[in-house]
Amino acid sequence: MTTSIDALKEKGRRLRILSLKATTEAGSGHPSSCLSAADLISVIFFHEMQFDPRDPRNPANDRFILSKGHAAPLLWAAYAEAGIIDEKDVLTLRRLDSILEGHPTPRIRWVDVATGSLGQGLSVGLGNSFAAKLDSLPFNTYALLGDGECAEGQVWEAAALASYYKASNLYAIVDVNGLGQSGRTMDQFDVNRFADKFRAFGWFTQTVDGHNYDEILNAFDVFRRDGGTQPRALLAKTFKGKGVSLLENREGWHGKAIPKQDLPKALAELDKPLGPNEFVPKPRTGFSVTPFEGKLDIAVTRKPGESAATREAYGDAVVKIAEKNAHVVALDGDTKNSTFSEKFAKAYPARFFEMFIAEQNMVGTATGLAARGKIPFVSTFAAFMTRACDQIRMAGVSQSNVKFCGSHAGISIGEDGPSQMGLEDLAMFRPIPGSVILYPSDAVSAERVVMEAARHRGICYIRMSRPKTAILYSNDEQFPIGGSKILRKSANDRATVVAAGITVHEALKAASQLEREGIAIRILDAYSVKPLDGPGILKAAQETGGRIIVVEDHYEQGGLGDAVLEVVGNQARVVRLAVREIPRSGPPEALMEKYGISSSHIVAAVMSF
Amino acid sequence: MTTSIDALKEKGRRLRILSLKATTEAGSGHPSSCLSAADLISVIFFHEMQFDPRDPRNPANDRFILSKGHAAPLLWAAYAEAGIIDEKDVLTLRRLDSILEGHPTPRIRWVDVATGSLGQGLSVGLGNSFAAKLDSLPFNTYALLGDGECAEGQVWEAAALASYYKASNLYAIVDVNGLGQSGRTMDQFDVNRFADKFRAFGWFTQTVDGHNYDEILNAFDVFRRDGGTQPRALLAKTFKGKGVSLLENREGWHGKAIPKQDLPKALAELDKPLGPNEFVPKPRTGFSVTPFEGKLDIAVTRKPGESAATREAYGDAVVKIAEKNAHVVALDGDTKNSTFSEKFAKAYPARFFEMFIAEQNMVGTATGLAARGKIPFVSTFAAFMTRACDQIRMAGVSQSNVKFCGSHAGISIGEDGPSQMGLEDLAMFRPIPGSVILYPSDAVSAERVVMEAARHRGICYIRMSRPKTAILYSNDEQFPIGGSKILRKSANDRATVVAAGITVHEALKAASQLEREGIAIRILDAYSVKPLDGPGILKAAQETGGRIIVVEDHYEQGGLGDAVLEVVGNQARVVRLAVREIPRSGPPEALMEKYGISSSHIVAAVMSF
């Protein structure tokens, strides 16, 4: 044992004291949720984990994820006790100028992925676990969960997948303190019930008293000895506020700091040292991961006259970039034959992860992979991206590098009906600060935007269509983020049609119809929905009488129309064509006609000017 | 037994034939997924369920939910065999003019809630189960799940809650056909593993051969005899495409209709009658539910000078409307002490459902309650509404009557940090066709909009703030959906500030500051974000020099700013103040200042004109 049991107890005491001081100083926070887990954290940080306190980027460091993010002060205290930050830094908790926020965020570089929306940490841990295997690294990942957050289904999605993939380097430590925010939890102190659940999902489980160091230490020994290829769950019975009688196992104290005047009394209960204050780190050395160097480029070789769905081109392109960059991985939620990520699965089976029908965990796992330097491409139907909206939001807070690829966007999917139609996906991705949204209209632009997404550091969403579409661009055309393309242009254009994806083809049809009547229009392919090419759109508008028609296969709000208004302001008259009601099942063309986004509606809009 | 076993087998055969014919006629669909469940559906519809085929609104009808919505043709076939629709109607499957869509939607009134986004049906069933208990009705709810969709965490959220609430009137029938869309499922044919999982979650389980009528019938007898207070799960091993050798247990047939030329051969395997074609319905009679009549009205009794958070007023109002209308119920995800739904929980404990930290199931359950005539108010933090984005989307497709109440909106929550800040909730709710979004700025308007939401038939989202705010309105002021309020007005107003919620108070502060410098502004409280008061905003803009400043505690995209641009078009110059980056932890006022939505930024924007 590197650290003596008395030293571990002393670390537990010090973690408690710092958690209390920091939250009282901040005047808010969750001290009682820190105290239930202090002994578990002491063992995890100061006995179990191998890491270099001087180097958060050491690729062989064991990783820790505080899934119960509201216990952040405990994490900051652990960093202080590990010598990573100063004790006085912990007292800056929750200040506007502090990197130690109310819930963990990557503003401190020891945190990879933000937590605080509950039930997400285990998925992130699974992503770490996958990365360890991909890079042949010996590190383990430890995720500390609250009992309350185990009500989140995502925990069980992660549990099922971790077992399926034999993630024996993944530990779930559940702090079963029996108290939620607003009352007793569903299963209260029944650690055996939690163990039954994890066991049914294929995990190796043990139950302990989470304040008994002998039991906790022994459990980790048993995991090492008997865990086999199973992921490991430790169900620890604890008390919220353990060690301070004001808080211990009392309702009404969730998320409340001890008032300043009561702090001395609380600290007095913790004033006796329990052992030496010592910690000897045991970093792993000699491990490295080879980074990708150079500029990612791919060759596009579409034939003129060819017809291909953008989703199919996605499958082709992701294979090409994977060939160049070994850190590119792909995940899919049992739709790989529709999103064409199966091309990746066949070409690079070890770097492809079938995540089954569990989109929340898929996104969380991708975020974990991205945190370990991978470039994950996550694909499913655009409609089902909404299943992971909160996880995508949190990937945003984490400023992650996940690439989201939603196929079957819009009503143009046809007969499957509204449940399968992605009509609010742009509205979901646009608000995320820094997000990039790309929406190609043909196979060439589809391949190019996949390449651009892989090059870009940050969250990208690529929107893809189901139907086959004609090739519009030459193979060497480039599609930089923030650009746009003019597909039709004359000196006499009466209006600019701003289209993207499938509606570009409707716009071209409309232009041909109008041409026969002697009317010219400009067509702008807004393949980069965010950032949108504001100057390009404004210039086109100015040259076409200040008239814009936006046509999109998306609901009226939150999509391309809103984006165009954002850049155009009052500098043009904008007519919007979008889906305005719950659509029905039917053939794609009939649906586009019925819901007002077909060529005939574009013609009518032009004529209305 | 009402229907003989041979008659049930014959029904199973006929269900298969109709499913095949309909999908081949449509040229798309999921026949193999229908055939695996045909025998289960035969027993459920023609033996187990008690319902009146002439009256979908009979309150005592047993309810059926096709959670694996892609088997819709099987459901339409069952309706035909029950005499509810014509056999020839089934052949209109997926046509633009047919109410029989590719996945179930409530366009046919026998479907309460749309399915097709997987893993949601059991939650809806739990809502039905709650409604049965609330109304003292004897009906059961049967949800048919696919094995693939059991990877969705929401299934386990529902499973945990159903057990917690002893929902013995809820049946989950899992069609374990071992094949997903793109390959073998995670647990393949291991029905025992599924049973272990359901058992660990507190269910009474049985496993059967899903094509063996004796086993299936016996299992339902055992459920009735021994099920006790537990919810019941039947794990049925089946084969996809059962009965047709072209499809049976073969990969590559998911979501594919049999080509026209191959249909006769397939049907030939099913051409021998297996028993009499008979079905005797056994409806329950004599049950009724008393509807709410009259117009819902509440008295608001705030004191001038009082200060109260809108979330607290929400708690007060929802109790008042519950007092008037017995069908009002409330659900919360372990945040009731923050959303103040605990006031409801204390006043009407039998109509309050603690749904713990499992928002997806909470929303699905609410949708099920709404389908049974309840008016569910669902509350949690605005940020955590995103966890149920897909379920909210599906509630939209179902044209449900759920009221969503998101508290702690925006950066004005302060120190808890970005994971807890709802900054994309408006972007999520705006696209849903027909949705109403209300965002009150004081306790009076908060109470009034809760009343309006309860009166309105359809999805409403009420956005609430954490901080206490001053009372702005008199108690008898009305806040109709689609309206707005002018809070400051003079003949010399230089601009109109469109604000909502917390930013209304910043706008008022800005007006006072500007007044000292002799500058007047108009302030419009856009409490109805959707529908937005377009005419009111345009009129204010026209009267204030065509200048608008929109200020909102939301990310830049998808919120109030986009909504204002939508109605204003090029008829005003619009300056937008919104949150443009991932915010930090800090005091509310400092955050509003730092991220550009405080009174000083409004003043600066006015001066910039």
PDB file of C-alpha atoms in Angstrom, chain B residues 330-520:
ATOM      1  CA  ALA B 330     -48.199  17.530 -11.383  1.00  0.00           C
ATOM      2  CA  LEU B 331     -44.914  15.695 -11.939  1.00  0.00           C
ATOM      3  CA  ASP B 332     -41.427  16.715 -10.896  1.00  0.00           C
ATOM      4  CA  GLY B 333     -37.945  15.240 -11.240  1.00  0.00           C
ATOM      5  CA  ASP B 334     -36.554  15.621  -7.698  1.00  0.00           C
ATOM      6  CA  THR B 335     -36.514  19.410  -7.981  1.00  0.00           C
ATOM      7  CA  LYS B 336     -39.833  20.134  -6.292  1.00  0.00           C
ATOM      8  CA  ASN B 337     -38.239  22.318  -3.623  1.00  0.00           C
ATOM      9  CA  SER B 338     -36.693  24.456  -6.370  1.00  0.00           C
ATOM     10  CA  THR B 339     -39.603  24.581  -8.817  1.00  0.00           C
ATOM     11  CA  PHE B 340     -42.047  24.956  -5.918  1.00  0.00           C
ATOM     12  CA  SER B 341     -44.168  22.102  -7.225  1.00  0.00           C
ATOM     13  CA  GLU B 342     -43.806  20.921  -3.619  1.00  0.00           C
ATOM     14  CA  LYS B 343     -46.690  23.261  -2.861  1.00  0.00           C
ATOM     15  CA  PHE B 344     -48.795  21.073  -5.138  1.00  0.00           C
ATOM     16  CA  ALA B 345     -47.348  17.916  -3.590  1.00  0.00           C
ATOM     17  CA  LYS B 346     -48.430  19.080  -0.155  1.00  0.00           C
ATOM     18  CA  ALA B 347     -51.890  20.261  -1.225  1.00  0.00           C
ATOM     19  CA  TYR B 348     -52.741  17.312  -3.519  1.00  0.00           C
ATOM     20  CA  PRO B 349     -50.425  14.418  -2.682  1.00  0.00           C
ATOM     21  CA  ALA B 350     -52.487  11.843  -4.605  1.00  0.00           C
ATOM     22  CA  ARG B 351     -52.255  13.909  -7.779  1.00  0.00           C
ATOM     23  CA  PHE B 352     -48.536  14.621  -7.457  1.00  0.00           C
ATOM     24  CA  PHE B 353     -45.935  12.225  -8.876  1.00  0.00           C
ATOM     25  CA  GLU B 354     -42.327  12.379  -7.747  1.00  0.00           C
ATOM     26  CA  MET B 355     -40.605  11.069 -10.865  1.00  0.00           C
ATOM     27  CA  PHE B 356     -37.056  11.285  -9.472  1.00  0.00           C
ATOM     28  CA  ILE B 357     -34.105  12.225 -11.701  1.00  0.00           C
ATOM     29  CA  ALA B 358     -35.448  10.692 -14.915  1.00  0.00           C
ATOM     30  CA  GLU B 359     -36.807  13.438 -17.146  1.00  0.00           C
ATOM     31  CA  GLN B 360     -37.414  11.336 -20.242  1.00  0.00           C
ATOM     32  CA  ASN B 361     -39.759   9.017 -18.437  1.00  0.00           C
ATOM     33  CA  MET B 362     -41.356  11.959 -16.647  1.00  0.00           C
ATOM     34  CA  VAL B 363     -42.328  13.531 -19.963  1.00  0.00           C
ATOM     35  CA  GLY B 364     -43.478  10.224 -21.445  1.00  0.00           C
ATOM     36  CA  THR B 365     -45.594   9.525 -18.374  1.00  0.00           C
ATOM     37  CA  ALA B 366     -47.093  13.009 -18.591  1.00  0.00           C
ATOM     38  CA  THR B 367     -47.970  12.352 -22.227  1.00  0.00           C
ATOM     39  CA  GLY B 368     -49.711   9.164 -21.149  1.00  0.00           C
ATOM     40  CA  LEU B 369     -51.617  11.050 -18.454  1.00  0.00           C
ATOM     41  CA  ALA B 370     -52.642  13.716 -20.968  1.00  0.00           C
ATOM     42  CA  ALA B 371     -53.871  11.011 -23.331  1.00  0.00           C
ATOM     43  CA  ARG B 372     -56.247   9.905 -20.574  1.00  0.00           C
ATOM     44  CA  GLY B 373     -57.665  13.397 -20.096  1.00  0.00           C
ATOM     45  CA  LYS B 374     -55.407  14.711 -17.354  1.00  0.00           C
ATOM     46  CA  ILE B 375     -53.714  18.108 -17.522  1.00  0.00           C
ATOM     47  CA  PRO B 376     -50.159  17.337 -16.415  1.00  0.00           C
ATOM     48  CA  PHE B 377     -47.807  20.087 -15.251  1.00  0.00           C
ATOM     49  CA  VAL B 378     -44.248  18.820 -15.581  1.00  0.00           C
ATOM     50  CA  SER B 379     -41.589  20.786 -13.769  1.00  0.00           C
ATOM     51  CA  THR B 380     -37.827  20.697 -13.541  1.00  0.00           C
ATOM     52  CA  PHE B 381     -34.959  23.079 -14.266  1.00  0.00           C
ATOM     53  CA  ALA B 382     -35.218  24.586 -17.761  1.00  0.00           C
ATOM     54  CA  ALA B 383     -31.777  23.135 -18.487  1.00  0.00           C
ATOM     55  CA  PHE B 384     -32.994  19.619 -17.778  1.00  0.00           C
ATOM     56  CA  MET B 385     -35.982  19.907 -20.109  1.00  0.00           C
ATOM     57  CA  THR B 386     -33.352  19.276 -22.789  1.00  0.00           C
ATOM     58  CA  ARG B 387     -32.934  15.771 -21.362  1.00  0.00           C
ATOM     59  CA  ALA B 388     -36.393  15.008 -22.709  1.00  0.00           C
ATOM     60  CA  CYS B 389     -36.083  16.815 -26.036  1.00  0.00           C
ATOM     61  CA  ASP B 390     -37.045  13.777 -28.092  1.00  0.00           C
ATOM     62  CA  GLN B 391     -39.976  12.986 -25.797  1.00  0.00           C
ATOM     63  CA  ILE B 392     -41.148  16.598 -26.076  1.00  0.00           C
ATOM     64  CA  ARG B 393     -40.788  16.326 -29.863  1.00  0.00           C
ATOM     65  CA  MET B 394     -42.933  13.192 -29.819  1.00  0.00           C
ATOM     66  CA  ALA B 395     -45.486  14.885 -27.544  1.00  0.00           C
ATOM     67  CA  GLY B 396     -45.619  17.453 -30.338  1.00  0.00           C
ATOM     68  CA  VAL B 397     -46.296  14.776 -32.955  1.00  0.00           C
ATOM     69  CA  SER B 398     -48.990  13.442 -30.601  1.00  0.00           C
ATOM     70  CA  GLN B 399     -50.469  16.940 -30.277  1.00  0.00           C
ATOM     71  CA  SER B 400     -50.469  16.336 -26.558  1.00  0.00           C
ATOM     72  CA  ASN B 401     -51.745  18.560 -23.767  1.00  0.00           C
ATOM     73  CA  VAL B 402     -48.716  18.561 -21.475  1.00  0.00           C
ATOM     74  CA  LYS B 403     -47.658  21.767 -19.688  1.00  0.00           C
ATOM     75  CA  PHE B 404     -43.892  22.070 -19.279  1.00  0.00           C
ATOM     76  CA  CYS B 405     -42.568  24.350 -16.560  1.00  0.00           C
ATOM     77  CA  GLY B 406     -38.847  25.047 -16.643  1.00  0.00           C
ATOM     78  CA  SER B 407     -37.392  26.950 -13.711  1.00  0.00           C
ATOM     79  CA  HIS B 408     -33.897  28.382 -13.241  1.00  0.00           C
ATOM     80  CA  ALA B 409     -33.767  29.737 -16.782  1.00  0.00           C
ATOM     81  CA  GLY B 410     -30.652  31.504 -17.935  1.00  0.00           C
ATOM     82  CA  ILE B 411     -27.490  32.878 -16.426  1.00  0.00           C
ATOM     83  CA  SER B 412     -29.475  34.711 -13.772  1.00  0.00           C
ATOM     84  CA  ILE B 413     -29.372  31.512 -11.674  1.00  0.00           C
ATOM     85  CA  GLY B 414     -25.845  32.517 -10.723  1.00  0.00           C
ATOM     86  CA  GLU B 415     -23.169  30.398  -9.064  1.00  0.00           C
ATOM     87  CA  ASP B 416     -24.271  26.891 -10.018  1.00  0.00           C
ATOM     88  CA  GLY B 417     -22.715  27.410 -13.431  1.00  0.00           C
ATOM     89  CA  PRO B 418     -23.450  26.550 -17.064  1.00  0.00           C
ATOM     90  CA  SER B 419     -24.603  22.955 -16.611  1.00  0.00           C
ATOM     91  CA  GLN B 420     -27.590  24.221 -14.598  1.00  0.00           C
ATOM     92  CA  MET B 421     -28.488  27.208 -16.814  1.00  0.00           C
ATOM     93  CA  GLY B 422     -31.340  26.808 -19.295  1.00  0.00           C
ATOM     94  CA  LEU B 423     -30.043  28.774 -22.263  1.00  0.00           C
ATOM     95  CA  GLU B 424     -31.421  26.779 -25.183  1.00  0.00           C
ATOM     96  CA  ASP B 425     -34.873  25.867 -23.912  1.00  0.00           C
ATOM     97  CA  LEU B 426     -36.696  28.445 -26.036  1.00  0.00           C
ATOM     98  CA  ALA B 427     -34.848  27.143 -29.106  1.00  0.00           C
ATOM     99  CA  MET B 428     -36.080  23.666 -28.251  1.00  0.00           C
ATOM    100  CA  PHE B 429     -39.746  24.543 -27.732  1.00  0.00           C
ATOM    101  CA  ARG B 430     -40.221  27.104 -30.530  1.00  0.00           C
ATOM    102  CA  PRO B 431     -40.082  24.741 -33.537  1.00  0.00           C
ATOM    103  CA  ILE B 432     -42.859  22.419 -32.280  1.00  0.00           C
ATOM    104  CA  PRO B 433     -45.902  23.200 -34.422  1.00  0.00           C
ATOM    105  CA  GLY B 434     -48.632  24.757 -32.321  1.00  0.00           C
ATOM    106  CA  SER B 435     -46.547  25.073 -29.172  1.00  0.00           C
ATOM    107  CA  VAL B 436     -47.183  27.989 -26.828  1.00  0.00           C
ATOM    108  CA  ILE B 437     -44.308  29.586 -24.875  1.00  0.00           C
ATOM    109  CA  LEU B 438     -44.966  31.856 -21.914  1.00  0.00           C
ATOM    110  CA  TYR B 439     -42.256  33.654 -19.960  1.00  0.00           C
ATOM    111  CA  PRO B 440     -43.533  35.752 -17.081  1.00  0.00           C
ATOM    112  CA  SER B 441     -41.568  38.557 -15.477  1.00  0.00           C
ATOM    113  CA  ASP B 442     -43.296  38.855 -12.120  1.00  0.00           C
ATOM    114  CA  ALA B 443     -45.413  36.818  -9.758  1.00  0.00           C
ATOM    115  CA  VAL B 444     -48.716  38.208 -11.059  1.00  0.00           C
ATOM    116  CA  SER B 445     -48.001  37.374 -14.680  1.00  0.00           C
ATOM    117  CA  ALA B 446     -46.572  34.019 -13.584  1.00  0.00           C
ATOM    118  CA  GLU B 447     -49.827  33.035 -11.907  1.00  0.00           C
ATOM    119  CA  ARG B 448     -51.837  34.274 -14.876  1.00  0.00           C
ATOM    120  CA  VAL B 449     -49.845  32.393 -17.499  1.00  0.00           C
ATOM    121  CA  VAL B 450     -50.151  29.172 -15.506  1.00  0.00           C
ATOM    122  CA  MET B 451     -53.906  29.705 -15.661  1.00  0.00           C
ATOM    123  CA  GLU B 452     -53.751  30.413 -19.405  1.00  0.00           C
ATOM    124  CA  ALA B 453     -51.676  27.297 -19.977  1.00  0.00           C
ATOM    125  CA  ALA B 454     -54.205  25.180 -18.120  1.00  0.00           C
ATOM    126  CA  ARG B 455     -57.047  26.647 -20.187  1.00  0.00           C
ATOM    127  CA  HIS B 456     -55.255  26.143 -23.499  1.00  0.00           C
ATOM    128  CA  ARG B 457     -55.480  22.770 -25.274  1.00  0.00           C
ATOM    129  CA  GLY B 458     -51.977  21.910 -26.469  1.00  0.00           C
ATOM    130  CA  ILE B 459     -48.340  21.932 -25.516  1.00  0.00           C
ATOM    131  CA  CYS B 460     -47.295  24.905 -23.409  1.00  0.00           C
ATOM    132  CA  TYR B 461     -43.899  25.774 -22.055  1.00  0.00           C
ATOM    133  CA  ILE B 462     -43.659  28.149 -19.115  1.00  0.00           C
ATOM    134  CA  ARG B 463     -40.204  29.559 -18.499  1.00  0.00           C
ATOM    135  CA  MET B 464     -39.405  30.653 -14.959  1.00  0.00           C
ATOM    136  CA  SER B 465     -36.586  32.465 -13.249  1.00  0.00           C
ATOM    137  CA  ARG B 466     -34.710  31.743 -10.051  1.00  0.00           C
ATOM    138  CA  PRO B 467     -34.274  35.219  -8.516  1.00  0.00           C
ATOM    139  CA  LYS B 468     -36.945  37.061  -6.629  1.00  0.00           C
ATOM    140  CA  THR B 469     -38.334  39.943  -8.662  1.00  0.00           C
ATOM    141  CA  ALA B 470     -40.550  42.930  -7.937  1.00  0.00           C
ATOM    142  CA  ILE B 471     -44.272  42.869  -8.681  1.00  0.00           C
ATOM    143  CA  LEU B 472     -44.950  44.800 -11.891  1.00  0.00           C
ATOM    144  CA  TYR B 473     -48.637  44.235 -12.480  1.00  0.00           C
ATOM    145  CA  SER B 474     -51.885  44.653 -10.620  1.00  0.00           C
ATOM    146  CA  ASN B 475     -53.673  41.520  -9.505  1.00  0.00           C
ATOM    147  CA  ASP B 476     -56.492  41.793 -12.043  1.00  0.00           C
ATOM    148  CA  GLU B 477     -54.228  42.215 -15.074  1.00  0.00           C
ATOM    149  CA  GLN B 478     -54.816  39.534 -17.704  1.00  0.00           C
ATOM    150  CA  PHE B 479     -52.103  37.833 -19.777  1.00  0.00           C
ATOM    151  CA  PRO B 480     -53.733  36.180 -22.760  1.00  0.00           C
ATOM    152  CA  ILE B 481     -51.689  33.907 -25.005  1.00  0.00           C
ATOM    153  CA  GLY B 482     -50.293  35.964 -27.876  1.00  0.00           C
ATOM    154  CA  GLY B 483     -50.373  39.267 -26.017  1.00  0.00           C
ATOM    155  CA  SER B 484     -47.717  41.642 -24.739  1.00  0.00           C
ATOM    156  CA  LYS B 485     -47.575  44.495 -22.235  1.00  0.00           C
ATOM    157  CA  ILE B 486     -46.222  47.997 -22.587  1.00  0.00           C
ATOM    158  CA  LEU B 487     -44.530  48.933 -19.302  1.00  0.00           C
ATOM    159  CA  ARG B 488     -43.083  52.314 -20.276  1.00  0.00           C
ATOM    160  CA  LYS B 489     -44.364  54.636 -22.948  1.00  0.00           C
ATOM    161  CA  SER B 490     -44.053  58.257 -23.957  1.00  0.00           C
ATOM    162  CA  ALA B 491     -44.411  60.288 -27.124  1.00  0.00           C
ATOM    163  CA  ASN B 492     -40.649  60.728 -27.298  1.00  0.00           C
ATOM    164  CA  ASP B 493     -39.454  57.147 -26.996  1.00  0.00           C
ATOM    165  CA  ARG B 494     -36.226  56.667 -28.893  1.00  0.00           C
ATOM    166  CA  ALA B 495     -36.419  52.885 -29.130  1.00  0.00           C
ATOM    167  CA  THR B 496     -38.473  49.894 -28.042  1.00  0.00           C
ATOM    168  CA  VAL B 497     -36.849  47.406 -25.717  1.00  0.00           C
ATOM    169  CA  VAL B 498     -38.431  43.972 -26.142  1.00  0.00           C
ATOM    170  CA  ALA B 499     -37.691  41.984 -23.004  1.00  0.00           C
ATOM    171  CA  ALA B 500     -39.129  38.968 -21.197  1.00  0.00           C
ATOM    172  CA  GLY B 501     -38.741  37.450 -17.767  1.00  0.00           C
ATOM    173  CA  ILE B 502     -35.716  38.646 -15.852  1.00  0.00           C
ATOM    174  CA  THR B 503     -34.609  41.103 -18.556  1.00  0.00           C
ATOM    175  CA  VAL B 504     -37.819  43.109 -18.154  1.00  0.00           C
ATOM    176  CA  HIS B 505     -36.377  44.260 -14.842  1.00  0.00           C
ATOM    177  CA  GLU B 506     -33.088  45.172 -16.489  1.00  0.00           C
ATOM    178  CA  ALA B 507     -34.998  47.154 -19.100  1.00  0.00           C
ATOM    179  CA  LEU B 508     -36.828  49.059 -16.367  1.00  0.00           C
ATOM    180  CA  LYS B 509     -33.533  49.859 -14.681  1.00  0.00           C
ATOM    181  CA  ALA B 510     -32.141  51.035 -18.016  1.00  0.00           C
ATOM    182  CA  ALA B 511     -35.183  53.258 -18.569  1.00  0.00           C
ATOM    183  CA  SER B 512     -34.643  54.917 -15.210  1.00  0.00           C
ATOM    184  CA  GLN B 513     -30.997  55.571 -15.974  1.00  0.00           C
ATOM    185  CA  LEU B 514     -31.807  56.968 -19.396  1.00  0.00           C
ATOM    186  CA  GLU B 515     -34.584  59.095 -17.983  1.00  0.00           C
ATOM    187  CA  ARG B 516     -32.020  60.898 -15.845  1.00  0.00           C
ATOM    188  CA  GLU B 517     -30.291  61.818 -19.068  1.00  0.00           C
ATOM    189  CA  GLY B 518     -33.550  62.916 -20.640  1.00  0.00           C
ATOM    190  CA  ILE B 519     -33.891  59.907 -22.922  1.00  0.00           C
ATOM    191  CA  ALA B 520     -37.165  58.008 -23.053  1.00  0.00           C
TER     192      ALA B 520
END
